mmCIF file with all atom_site columns, C-alpha atoms in Angstrom:
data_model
loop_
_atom_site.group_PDB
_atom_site.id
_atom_site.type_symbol
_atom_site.label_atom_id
_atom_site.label_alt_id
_atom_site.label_comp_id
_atom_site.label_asym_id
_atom_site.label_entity_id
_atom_site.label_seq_id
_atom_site.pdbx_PDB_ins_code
_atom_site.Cartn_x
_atom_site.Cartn_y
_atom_site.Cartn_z
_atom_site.occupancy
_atom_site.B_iso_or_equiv
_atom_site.pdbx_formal_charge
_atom_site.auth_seq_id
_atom_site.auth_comp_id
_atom_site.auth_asym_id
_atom_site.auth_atom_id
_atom_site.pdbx_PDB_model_num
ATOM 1   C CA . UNK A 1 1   ? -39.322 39.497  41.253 1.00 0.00 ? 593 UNK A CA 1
ATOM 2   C CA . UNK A 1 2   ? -35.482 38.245  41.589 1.00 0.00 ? 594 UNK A CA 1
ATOM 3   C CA . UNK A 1 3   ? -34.097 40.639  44.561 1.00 0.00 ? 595 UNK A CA 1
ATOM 4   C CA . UNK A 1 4   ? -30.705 40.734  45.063 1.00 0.00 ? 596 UNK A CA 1
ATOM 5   C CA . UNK A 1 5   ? -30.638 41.908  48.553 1.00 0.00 ? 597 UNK A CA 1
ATOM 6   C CA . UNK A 1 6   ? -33.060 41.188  51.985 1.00 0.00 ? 598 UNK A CA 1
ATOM 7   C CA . UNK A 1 7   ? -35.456 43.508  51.752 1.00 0.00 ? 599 UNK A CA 1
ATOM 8   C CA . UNK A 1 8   ? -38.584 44.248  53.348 1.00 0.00 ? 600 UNK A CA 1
ATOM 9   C CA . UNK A 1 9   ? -41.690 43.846  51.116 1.00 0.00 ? 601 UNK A CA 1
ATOM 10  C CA . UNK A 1 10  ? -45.829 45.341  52.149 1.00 0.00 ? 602 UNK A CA 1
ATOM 11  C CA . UNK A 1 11  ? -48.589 43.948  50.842 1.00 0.00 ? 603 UNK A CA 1
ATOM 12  C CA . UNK A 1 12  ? -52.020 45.135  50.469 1.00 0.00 ? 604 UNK A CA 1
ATOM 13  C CA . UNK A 1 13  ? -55.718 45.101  48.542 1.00 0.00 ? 605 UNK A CA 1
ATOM 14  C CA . UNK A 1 14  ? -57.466 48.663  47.364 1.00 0.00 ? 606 UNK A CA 1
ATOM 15  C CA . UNK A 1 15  ? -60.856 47.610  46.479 1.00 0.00 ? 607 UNK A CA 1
ATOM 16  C CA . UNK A 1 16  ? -63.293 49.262  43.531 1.00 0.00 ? 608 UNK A CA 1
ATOM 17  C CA . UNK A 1 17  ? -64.320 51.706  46.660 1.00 0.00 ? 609 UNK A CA 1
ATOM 18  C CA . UNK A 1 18  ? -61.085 52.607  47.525 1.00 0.00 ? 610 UNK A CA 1
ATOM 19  C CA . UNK A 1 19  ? -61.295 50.893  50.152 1.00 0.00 ? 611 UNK A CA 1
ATOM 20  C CA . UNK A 1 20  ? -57.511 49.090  51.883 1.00 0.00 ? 612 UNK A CA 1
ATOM 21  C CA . UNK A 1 21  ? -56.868 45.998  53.459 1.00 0.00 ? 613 UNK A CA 1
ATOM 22  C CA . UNK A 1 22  ? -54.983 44.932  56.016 1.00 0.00 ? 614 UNK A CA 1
ATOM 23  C CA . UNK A 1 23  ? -51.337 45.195  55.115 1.00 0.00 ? 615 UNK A CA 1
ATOM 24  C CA . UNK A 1 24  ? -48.920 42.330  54.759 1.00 0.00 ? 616 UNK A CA 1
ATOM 25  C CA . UNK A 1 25  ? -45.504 42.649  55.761 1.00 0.00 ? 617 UNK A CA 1
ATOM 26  C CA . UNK A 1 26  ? -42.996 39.741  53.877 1.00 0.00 ? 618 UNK A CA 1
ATOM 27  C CA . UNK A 1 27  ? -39.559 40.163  55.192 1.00 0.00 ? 619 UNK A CA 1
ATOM 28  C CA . UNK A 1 28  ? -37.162 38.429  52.582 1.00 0.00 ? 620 UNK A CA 1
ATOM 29  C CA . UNK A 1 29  ? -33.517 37.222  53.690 1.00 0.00 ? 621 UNK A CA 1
ATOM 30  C CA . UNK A 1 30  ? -31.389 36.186  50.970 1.00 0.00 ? 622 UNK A CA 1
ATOM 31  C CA . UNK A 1 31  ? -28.523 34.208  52.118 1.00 0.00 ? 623 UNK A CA 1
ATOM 32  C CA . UNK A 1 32  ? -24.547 34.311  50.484 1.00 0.00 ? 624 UNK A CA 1
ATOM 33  C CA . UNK A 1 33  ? -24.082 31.837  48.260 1.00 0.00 ? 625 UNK A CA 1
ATOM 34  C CA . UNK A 1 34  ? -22.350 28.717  49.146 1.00 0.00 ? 626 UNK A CA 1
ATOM 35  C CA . UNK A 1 35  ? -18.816 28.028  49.564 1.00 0.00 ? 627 UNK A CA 1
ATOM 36  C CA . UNK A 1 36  ? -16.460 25.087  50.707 1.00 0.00 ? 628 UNK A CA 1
ATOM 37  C CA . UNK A 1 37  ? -13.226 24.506  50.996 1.00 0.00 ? 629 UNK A CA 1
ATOM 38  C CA . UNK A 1 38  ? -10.993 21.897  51.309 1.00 0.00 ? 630 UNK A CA 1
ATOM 39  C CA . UNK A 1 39  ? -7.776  21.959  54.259 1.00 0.00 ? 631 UNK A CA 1
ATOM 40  C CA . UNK A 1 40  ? -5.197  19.067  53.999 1.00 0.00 ? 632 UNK A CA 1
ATOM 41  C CA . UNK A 1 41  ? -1.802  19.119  55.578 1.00 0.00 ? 633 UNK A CA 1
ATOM 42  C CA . UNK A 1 42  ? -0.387  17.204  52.275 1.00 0.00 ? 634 UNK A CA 1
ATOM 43  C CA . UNK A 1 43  ? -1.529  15.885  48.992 1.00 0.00 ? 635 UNK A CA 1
ATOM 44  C CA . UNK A 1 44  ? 0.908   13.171  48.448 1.00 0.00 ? 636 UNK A CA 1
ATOM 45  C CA . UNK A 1 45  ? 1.208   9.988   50.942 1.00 0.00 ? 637 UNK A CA 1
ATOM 46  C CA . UNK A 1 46  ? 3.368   6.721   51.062 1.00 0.00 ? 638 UNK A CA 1
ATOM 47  C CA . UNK A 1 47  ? 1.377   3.467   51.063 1.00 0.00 ? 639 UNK A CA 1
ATOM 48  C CA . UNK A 1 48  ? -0.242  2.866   54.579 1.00 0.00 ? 640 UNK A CA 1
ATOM 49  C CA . UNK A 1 49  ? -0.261  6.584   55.273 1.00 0.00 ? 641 UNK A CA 1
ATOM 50  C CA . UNK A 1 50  ? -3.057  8.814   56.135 1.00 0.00 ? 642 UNK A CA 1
ATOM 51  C CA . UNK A 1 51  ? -3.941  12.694  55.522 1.00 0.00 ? 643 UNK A CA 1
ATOM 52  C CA . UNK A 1 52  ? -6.679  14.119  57.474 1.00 0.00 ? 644 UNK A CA 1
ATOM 53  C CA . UNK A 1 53  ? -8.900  16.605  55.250 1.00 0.00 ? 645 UNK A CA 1
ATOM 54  C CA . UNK A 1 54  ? -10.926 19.356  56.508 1.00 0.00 ? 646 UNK A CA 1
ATOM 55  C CA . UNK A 1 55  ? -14.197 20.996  55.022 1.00 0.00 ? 647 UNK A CA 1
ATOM 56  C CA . UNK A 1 56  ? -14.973 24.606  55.792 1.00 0.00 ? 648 UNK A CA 1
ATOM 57  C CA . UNK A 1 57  ? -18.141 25.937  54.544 1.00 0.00 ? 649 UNK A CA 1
ATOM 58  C CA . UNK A 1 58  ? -19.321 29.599  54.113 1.00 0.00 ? 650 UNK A CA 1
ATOM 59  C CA . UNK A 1 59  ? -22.892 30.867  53.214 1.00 0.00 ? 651 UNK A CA 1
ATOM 60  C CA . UNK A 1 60  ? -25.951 29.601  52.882 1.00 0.00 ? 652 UNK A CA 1
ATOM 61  C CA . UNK A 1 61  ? -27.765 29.207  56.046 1.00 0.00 ? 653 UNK A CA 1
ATOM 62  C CA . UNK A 1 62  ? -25.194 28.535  58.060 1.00 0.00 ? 654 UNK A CA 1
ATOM 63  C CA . UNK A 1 63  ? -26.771 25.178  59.488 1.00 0.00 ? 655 UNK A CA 1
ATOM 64  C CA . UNK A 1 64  ? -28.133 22.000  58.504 1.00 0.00 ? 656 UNK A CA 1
ATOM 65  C CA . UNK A 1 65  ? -25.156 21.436  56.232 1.00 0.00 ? 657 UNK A CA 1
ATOM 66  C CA . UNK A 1 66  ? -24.668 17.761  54.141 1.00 0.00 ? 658 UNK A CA 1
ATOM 67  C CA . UNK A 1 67  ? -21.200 16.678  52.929 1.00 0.00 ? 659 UNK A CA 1
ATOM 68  C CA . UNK A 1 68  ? -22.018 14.071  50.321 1.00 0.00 ? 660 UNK A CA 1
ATOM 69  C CA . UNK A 1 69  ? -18.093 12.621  49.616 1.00 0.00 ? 661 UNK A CA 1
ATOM 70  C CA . UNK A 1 70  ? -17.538 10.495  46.848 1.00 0.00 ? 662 UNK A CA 1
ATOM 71  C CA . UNK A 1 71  ? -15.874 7.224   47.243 1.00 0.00 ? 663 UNK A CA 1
ATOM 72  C CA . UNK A 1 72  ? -18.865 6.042   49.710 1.00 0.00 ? 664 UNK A CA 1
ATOM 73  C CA . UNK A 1 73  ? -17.366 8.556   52.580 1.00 0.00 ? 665 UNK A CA 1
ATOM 74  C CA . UNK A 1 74  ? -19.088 9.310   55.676 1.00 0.00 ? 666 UNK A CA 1
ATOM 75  C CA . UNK A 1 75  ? -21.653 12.476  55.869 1.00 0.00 ? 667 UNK A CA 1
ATOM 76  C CA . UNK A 1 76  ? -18.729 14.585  57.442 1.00 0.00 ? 668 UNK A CA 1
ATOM 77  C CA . UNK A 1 77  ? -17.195 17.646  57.528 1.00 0.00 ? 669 UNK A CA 1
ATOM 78  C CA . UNK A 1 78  ? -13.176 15.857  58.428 1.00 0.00 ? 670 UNK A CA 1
ATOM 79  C CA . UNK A 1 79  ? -12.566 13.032  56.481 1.00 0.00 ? 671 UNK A CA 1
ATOM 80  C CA . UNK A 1 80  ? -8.767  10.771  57.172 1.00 0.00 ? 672 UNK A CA 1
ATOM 81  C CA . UNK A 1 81  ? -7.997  9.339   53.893 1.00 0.00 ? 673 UNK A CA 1
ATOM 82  C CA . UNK A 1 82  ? -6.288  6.115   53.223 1.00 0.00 ? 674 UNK A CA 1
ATOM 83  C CA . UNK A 1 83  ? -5.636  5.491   49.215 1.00 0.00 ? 675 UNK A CA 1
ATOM 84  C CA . UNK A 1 84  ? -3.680  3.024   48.423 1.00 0.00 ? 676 UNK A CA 1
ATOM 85  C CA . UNK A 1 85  ? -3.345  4.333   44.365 1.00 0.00 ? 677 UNK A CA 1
ATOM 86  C CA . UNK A 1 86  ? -3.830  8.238   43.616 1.00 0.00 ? 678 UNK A CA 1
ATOM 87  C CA . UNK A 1 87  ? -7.272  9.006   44.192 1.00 0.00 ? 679 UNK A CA 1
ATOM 88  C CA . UNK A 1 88  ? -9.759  11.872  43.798 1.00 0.00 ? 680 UNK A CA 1
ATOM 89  C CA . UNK A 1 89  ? -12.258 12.800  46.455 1.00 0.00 ? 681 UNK A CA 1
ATOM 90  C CA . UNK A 1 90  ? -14.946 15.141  45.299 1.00 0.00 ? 682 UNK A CA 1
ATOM 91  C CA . UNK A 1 91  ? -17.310 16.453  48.068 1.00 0.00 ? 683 UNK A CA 1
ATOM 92  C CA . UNK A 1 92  ? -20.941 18.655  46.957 1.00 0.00 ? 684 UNK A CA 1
ATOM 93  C CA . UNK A 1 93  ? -22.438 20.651  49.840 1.00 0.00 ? 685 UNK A CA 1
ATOM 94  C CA . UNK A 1 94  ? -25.545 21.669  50.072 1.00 0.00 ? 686 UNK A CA 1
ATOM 95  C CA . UNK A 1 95  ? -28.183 23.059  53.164 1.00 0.00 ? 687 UNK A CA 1
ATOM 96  C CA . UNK A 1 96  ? -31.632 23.065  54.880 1.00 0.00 ? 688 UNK A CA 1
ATOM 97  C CA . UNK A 1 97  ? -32.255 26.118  52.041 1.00 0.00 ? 689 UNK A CA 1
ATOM 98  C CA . UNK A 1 98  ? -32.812 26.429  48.327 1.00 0.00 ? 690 UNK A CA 1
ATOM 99  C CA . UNK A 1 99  ? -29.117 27.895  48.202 1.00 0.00 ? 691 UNK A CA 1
ATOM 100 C CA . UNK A 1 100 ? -27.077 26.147  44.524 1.00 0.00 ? 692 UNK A CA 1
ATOM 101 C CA . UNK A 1 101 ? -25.013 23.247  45.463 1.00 0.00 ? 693 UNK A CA 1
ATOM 102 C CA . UNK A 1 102 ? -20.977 23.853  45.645 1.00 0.00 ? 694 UNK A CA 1
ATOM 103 C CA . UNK A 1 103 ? -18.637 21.124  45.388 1.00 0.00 ? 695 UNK A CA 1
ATOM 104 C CA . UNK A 1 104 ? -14.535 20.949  45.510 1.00 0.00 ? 696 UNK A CA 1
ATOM 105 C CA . UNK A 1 105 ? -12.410 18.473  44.400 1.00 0.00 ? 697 UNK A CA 1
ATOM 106 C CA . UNK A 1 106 ? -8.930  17.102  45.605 1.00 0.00 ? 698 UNK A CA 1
ATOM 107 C CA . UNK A 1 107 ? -5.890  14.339  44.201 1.00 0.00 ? 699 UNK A CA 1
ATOM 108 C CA . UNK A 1 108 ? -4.294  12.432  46.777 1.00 0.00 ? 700 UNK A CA 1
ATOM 109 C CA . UNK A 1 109 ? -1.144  11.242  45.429 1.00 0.00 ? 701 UNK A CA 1
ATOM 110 C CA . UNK A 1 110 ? 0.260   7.835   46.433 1.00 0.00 ? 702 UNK A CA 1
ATOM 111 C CA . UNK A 1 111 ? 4.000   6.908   46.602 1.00 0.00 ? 703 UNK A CA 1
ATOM 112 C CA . UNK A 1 112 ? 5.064   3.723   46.459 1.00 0.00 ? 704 UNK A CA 1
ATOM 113 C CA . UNK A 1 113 ? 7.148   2.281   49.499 1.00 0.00 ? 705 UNK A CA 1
ATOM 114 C CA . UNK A 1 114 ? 10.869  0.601   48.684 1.00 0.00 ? 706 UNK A CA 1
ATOM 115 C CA . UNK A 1 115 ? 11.136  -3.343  49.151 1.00 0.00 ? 707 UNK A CA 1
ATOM 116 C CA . UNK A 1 116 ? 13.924  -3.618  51.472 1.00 0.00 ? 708 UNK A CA 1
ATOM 117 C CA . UNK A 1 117 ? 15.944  -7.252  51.943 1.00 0.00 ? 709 UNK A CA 1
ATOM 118 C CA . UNK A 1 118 ? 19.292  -8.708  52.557 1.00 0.00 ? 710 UNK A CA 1
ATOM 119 C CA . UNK A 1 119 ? 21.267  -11.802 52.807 1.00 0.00 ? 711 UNK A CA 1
ATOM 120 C CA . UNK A 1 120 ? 23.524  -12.965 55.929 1.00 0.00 ? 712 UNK A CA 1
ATOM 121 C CA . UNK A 1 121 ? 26.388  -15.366 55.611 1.00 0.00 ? 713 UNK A CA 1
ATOM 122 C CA . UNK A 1 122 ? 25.192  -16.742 59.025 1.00 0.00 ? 714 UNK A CA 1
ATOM 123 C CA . UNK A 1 123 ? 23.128  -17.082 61.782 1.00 0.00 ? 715 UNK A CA 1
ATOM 124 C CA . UNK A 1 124 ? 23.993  -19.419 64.186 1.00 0.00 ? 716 UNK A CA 1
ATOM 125 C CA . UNK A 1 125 ? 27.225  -19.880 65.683 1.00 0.00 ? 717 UNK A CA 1
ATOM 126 C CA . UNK A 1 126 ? 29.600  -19.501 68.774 1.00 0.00 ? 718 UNK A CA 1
ATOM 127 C CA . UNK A 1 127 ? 30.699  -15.907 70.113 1.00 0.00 ? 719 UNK A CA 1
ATOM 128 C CA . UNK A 1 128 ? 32.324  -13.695 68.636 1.00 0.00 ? 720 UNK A CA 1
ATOM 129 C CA . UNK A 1 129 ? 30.993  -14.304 65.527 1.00 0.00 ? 721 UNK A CA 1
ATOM 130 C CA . UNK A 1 130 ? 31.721  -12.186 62.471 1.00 0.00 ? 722 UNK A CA 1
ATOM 131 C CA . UNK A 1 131 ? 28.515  -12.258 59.759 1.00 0.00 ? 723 UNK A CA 1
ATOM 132 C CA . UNK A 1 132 ? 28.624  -10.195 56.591 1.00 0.00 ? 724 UNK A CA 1
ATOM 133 C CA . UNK A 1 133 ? 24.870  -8.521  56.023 1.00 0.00 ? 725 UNK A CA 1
ATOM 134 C CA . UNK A 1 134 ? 24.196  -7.675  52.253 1.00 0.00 ? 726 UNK A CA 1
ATOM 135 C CA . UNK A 1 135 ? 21.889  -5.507  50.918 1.00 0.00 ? 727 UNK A CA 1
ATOM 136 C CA . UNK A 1 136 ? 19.589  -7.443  48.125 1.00 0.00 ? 728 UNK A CA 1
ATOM 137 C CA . UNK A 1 137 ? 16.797  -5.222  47.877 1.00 0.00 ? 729 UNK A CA 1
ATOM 138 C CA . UNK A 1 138 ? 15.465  -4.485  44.057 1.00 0.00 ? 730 UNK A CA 1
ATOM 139 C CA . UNK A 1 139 ? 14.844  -1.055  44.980 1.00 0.00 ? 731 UNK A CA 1
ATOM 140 C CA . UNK A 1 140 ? 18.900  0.894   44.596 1.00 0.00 ? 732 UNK A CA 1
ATOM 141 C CA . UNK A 1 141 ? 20.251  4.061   45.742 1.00 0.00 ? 733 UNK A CA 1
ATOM 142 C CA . UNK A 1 142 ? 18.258  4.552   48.739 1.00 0.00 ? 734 UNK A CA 1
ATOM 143 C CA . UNK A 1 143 ? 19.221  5.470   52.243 1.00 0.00 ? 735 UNK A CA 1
ATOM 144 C CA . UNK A 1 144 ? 19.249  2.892   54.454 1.00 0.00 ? 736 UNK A CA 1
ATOM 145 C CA . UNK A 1 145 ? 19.883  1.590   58.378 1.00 0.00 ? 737 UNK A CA 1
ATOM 146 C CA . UNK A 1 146 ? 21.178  -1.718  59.796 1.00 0.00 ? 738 UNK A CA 1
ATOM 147 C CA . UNK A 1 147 ? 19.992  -2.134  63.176 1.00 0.00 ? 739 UNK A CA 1
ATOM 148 C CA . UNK A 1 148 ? 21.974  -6.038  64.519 1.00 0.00 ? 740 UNK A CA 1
ATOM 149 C CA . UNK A 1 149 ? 19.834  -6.177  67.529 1.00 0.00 ? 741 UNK A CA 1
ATOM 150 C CA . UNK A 1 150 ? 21.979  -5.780  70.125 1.00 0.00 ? 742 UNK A CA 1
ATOM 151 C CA . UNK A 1 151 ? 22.516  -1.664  70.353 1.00 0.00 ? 743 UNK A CA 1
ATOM 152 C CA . UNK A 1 152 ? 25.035  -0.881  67.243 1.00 0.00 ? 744 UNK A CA 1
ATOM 153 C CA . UNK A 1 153 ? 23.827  0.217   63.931 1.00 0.00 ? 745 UNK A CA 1
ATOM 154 C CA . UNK A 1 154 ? 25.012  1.209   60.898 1.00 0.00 ? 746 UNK A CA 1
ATOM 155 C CA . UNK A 1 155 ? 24.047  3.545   58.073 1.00 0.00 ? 747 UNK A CA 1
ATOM 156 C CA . UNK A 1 156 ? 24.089  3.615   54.410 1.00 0.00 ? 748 UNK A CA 1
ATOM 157 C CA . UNK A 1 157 ? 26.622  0.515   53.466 1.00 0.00 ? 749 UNK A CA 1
ATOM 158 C CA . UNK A 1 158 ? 24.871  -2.085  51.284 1.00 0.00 ? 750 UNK A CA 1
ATOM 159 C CA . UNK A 1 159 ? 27.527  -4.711  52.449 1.00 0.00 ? 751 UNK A CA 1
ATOM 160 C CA . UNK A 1 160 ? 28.276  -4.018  56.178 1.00 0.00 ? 752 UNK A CA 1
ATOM 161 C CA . UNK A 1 161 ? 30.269  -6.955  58.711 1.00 0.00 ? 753 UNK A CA 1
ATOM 162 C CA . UNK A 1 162 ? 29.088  -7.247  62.409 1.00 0.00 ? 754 UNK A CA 1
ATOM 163 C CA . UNK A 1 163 ? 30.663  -9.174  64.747 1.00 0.00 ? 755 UNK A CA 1
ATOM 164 C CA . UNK A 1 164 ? 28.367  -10.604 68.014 1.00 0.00 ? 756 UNK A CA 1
ATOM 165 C CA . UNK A 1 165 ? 30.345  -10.965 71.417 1.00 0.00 ? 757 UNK A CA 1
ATOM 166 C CA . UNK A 1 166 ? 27.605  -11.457 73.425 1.00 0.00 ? 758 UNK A CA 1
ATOM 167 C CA . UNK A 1 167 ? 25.280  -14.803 73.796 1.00 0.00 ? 759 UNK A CA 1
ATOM 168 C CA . UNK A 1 168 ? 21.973  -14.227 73.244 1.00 0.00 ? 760 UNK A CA 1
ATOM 169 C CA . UNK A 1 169 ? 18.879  -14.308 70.048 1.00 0.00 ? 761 UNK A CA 1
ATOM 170 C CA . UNK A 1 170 ? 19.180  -10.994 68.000 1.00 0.00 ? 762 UNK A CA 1
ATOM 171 C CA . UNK A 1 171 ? 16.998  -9.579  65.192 1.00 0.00 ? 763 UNK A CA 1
ATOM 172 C CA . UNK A 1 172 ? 18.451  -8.098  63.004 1.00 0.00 ? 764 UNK A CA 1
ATOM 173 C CA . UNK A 1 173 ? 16.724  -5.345  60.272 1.00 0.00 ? 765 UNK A CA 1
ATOM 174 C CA . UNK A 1 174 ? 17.464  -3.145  57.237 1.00 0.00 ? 766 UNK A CA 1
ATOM 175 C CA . UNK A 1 175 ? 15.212  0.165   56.568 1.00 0.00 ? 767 UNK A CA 1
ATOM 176 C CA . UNK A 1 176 ? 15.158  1.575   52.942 1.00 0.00 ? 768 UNK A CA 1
ATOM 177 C CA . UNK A 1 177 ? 14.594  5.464   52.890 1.00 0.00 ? 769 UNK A CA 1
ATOM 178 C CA . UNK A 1 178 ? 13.712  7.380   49.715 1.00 0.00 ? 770 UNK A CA 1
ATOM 179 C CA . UNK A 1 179 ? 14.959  10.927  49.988 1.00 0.00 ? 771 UNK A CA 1
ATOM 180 C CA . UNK A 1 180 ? 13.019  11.943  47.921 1.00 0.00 ? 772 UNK A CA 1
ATOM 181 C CA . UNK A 1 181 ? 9.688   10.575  48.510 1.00 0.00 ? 773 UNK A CA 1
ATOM 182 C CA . UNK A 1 182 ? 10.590  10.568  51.993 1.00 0.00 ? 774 UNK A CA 1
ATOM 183 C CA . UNK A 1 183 ? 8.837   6.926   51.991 1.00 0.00 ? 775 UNK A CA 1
ATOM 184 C CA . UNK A 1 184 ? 10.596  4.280   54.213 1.00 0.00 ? 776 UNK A CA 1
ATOM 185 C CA . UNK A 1 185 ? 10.255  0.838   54.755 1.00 0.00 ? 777 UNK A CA 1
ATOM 186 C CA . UNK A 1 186 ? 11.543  -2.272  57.052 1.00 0.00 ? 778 UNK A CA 1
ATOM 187 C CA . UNK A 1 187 ? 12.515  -6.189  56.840 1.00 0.00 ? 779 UNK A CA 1
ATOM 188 C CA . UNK A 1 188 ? 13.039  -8.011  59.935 1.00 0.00 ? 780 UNK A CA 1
ATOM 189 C CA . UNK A 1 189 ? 14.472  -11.626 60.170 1.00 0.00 ? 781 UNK A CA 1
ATOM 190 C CA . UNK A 1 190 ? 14.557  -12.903 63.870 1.00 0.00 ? 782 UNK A CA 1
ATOM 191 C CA . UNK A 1 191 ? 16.665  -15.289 65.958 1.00 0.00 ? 783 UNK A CA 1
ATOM 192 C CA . UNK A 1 192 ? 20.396  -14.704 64.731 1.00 0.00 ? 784 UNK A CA 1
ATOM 193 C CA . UNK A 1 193 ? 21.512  -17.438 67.504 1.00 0.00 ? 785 UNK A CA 1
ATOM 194 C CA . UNK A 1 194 ? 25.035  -17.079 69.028 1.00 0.00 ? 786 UNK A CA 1
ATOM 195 C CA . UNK A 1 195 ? 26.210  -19.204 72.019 1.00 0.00 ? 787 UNK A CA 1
ATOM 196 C CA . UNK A 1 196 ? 29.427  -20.006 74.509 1.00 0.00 ? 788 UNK A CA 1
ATOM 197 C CA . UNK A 1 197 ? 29.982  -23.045 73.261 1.00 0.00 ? 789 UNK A CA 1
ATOM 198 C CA . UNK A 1 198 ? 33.553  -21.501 71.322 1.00 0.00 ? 790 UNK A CA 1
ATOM 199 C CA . UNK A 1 199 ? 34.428  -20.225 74.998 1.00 0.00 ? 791 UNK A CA 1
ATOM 200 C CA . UNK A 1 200 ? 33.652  -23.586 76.402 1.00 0.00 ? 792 UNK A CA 1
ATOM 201 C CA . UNK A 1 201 ? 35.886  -25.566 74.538 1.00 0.00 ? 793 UNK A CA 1
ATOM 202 C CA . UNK A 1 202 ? 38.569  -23.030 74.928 1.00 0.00 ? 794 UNK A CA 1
ATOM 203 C CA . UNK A 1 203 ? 38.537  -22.980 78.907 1.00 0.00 ? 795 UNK A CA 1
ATOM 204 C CA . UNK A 1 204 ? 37.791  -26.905 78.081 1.00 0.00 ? 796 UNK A CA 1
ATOM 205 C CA . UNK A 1 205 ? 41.282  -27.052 76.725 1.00 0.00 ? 797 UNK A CA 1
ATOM 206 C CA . UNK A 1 206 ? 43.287  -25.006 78.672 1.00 0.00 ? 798 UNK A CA 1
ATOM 207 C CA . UNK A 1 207 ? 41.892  -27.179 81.815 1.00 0.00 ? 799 UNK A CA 1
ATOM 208 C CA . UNK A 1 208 ? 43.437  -30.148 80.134 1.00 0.00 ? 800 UNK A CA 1
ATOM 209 C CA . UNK A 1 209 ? 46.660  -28.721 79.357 1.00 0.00 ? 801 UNK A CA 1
ATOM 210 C CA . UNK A 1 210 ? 47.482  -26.377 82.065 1.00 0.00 ? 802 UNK A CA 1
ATOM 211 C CA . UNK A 1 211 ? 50.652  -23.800 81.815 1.00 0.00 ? 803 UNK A CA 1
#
């Protein structure tokens, strides 16, 4: 027997005599077949990015579900992914029933980040100080942002000059942005040092020869 719908099945016994038994009522449920589905905001990362995926199941017996993730995953139904290379992720369902297994499959793609650095021509010295910030990075034609540390900026120069007119440590960074990948990245070098000490001497001076 191989119904394809619940049904209602009555069983019973007629004897040589004619005689019945009791009758047996089997009520048979047949369940949809499995489904799952996968829901992911985006399939394609940078490095040290996440994507939070989403199962959604259909069918079966609609409890007592196991999500059995490859790549030693947890036994859940939202998973936050963290490749580091493109990856696949394959998860099989199954339930407390005899329903067939169903599995679904996803890439995560993996973009690499850009290697932002630059050179300085100084960074210690007496205000106003003018240094010249280069760009040095191995990584060319990206976007990028000088930030000197003390509230100016600058945007997409690989050689840019800043000049300091206020004592004080600064530190000083350069972000890389790929348009296209939309991946960004950021070097830091701390402690550009500038000090009075050019101001000094001046008022020094003019104190020993007066107008």
């Amino acid at each position: 027997m191989y119904p394809q719908d619940s049904a209602s099945f009555q069983y019973f016994v007629i004897d040589s005599n004619i005689c019945s038994s009791d009758t047996l009522i089997v009520e048979l449920k047949l369940y949809d077949q499995l489904n799952v589905s996968l829901s992911l905001y985006e399939d394609t990362i940078c490095i040290g990015d996440s994507v939070v995926v989403n199962a959604f199941i259909s069918g079966g017996s609609g409890q007592g579900y196991n999500f059995n993730w490859s790549n030693g995953l947890s036994n859940n139904a939202q998973q936050t992914l963290v490749p580091v290379q493109p990856t696949n992720y394959t998860l099989v369902v199954n339930d407390n029933c005899t329903t067939p297994n169903d599995s679904v499959s996803v890439n995560i793609f993996v973009n690499p980040l850009p290697d932002p650095d630059f050179d300085y021509s100084i960074n210690t010295g007496c205000y106003p100080l003018e240094v010249l910030f280069s760009e040095v990075s191995s990584d060319s034609g990206f976007s990028n942002i000088w930030n000197f540390g003390d509230g100016f900026s600058s945007f997409n120069l690989d050689t840019v000059t800043h000049v300091y007119n206020t004592v004080g440590l600064y530190d000083v960074s350069l972000s890389l942005i790929n348009s296209i990948t939309n991946c960004q990245n950021i070097v830091n070098y701390q402690s550009f040092t500038f000090n009075k000490f050019k101001e000094f001497f001046s008022n020094f001076f003019k104190f020993l020869s007066p107008e």
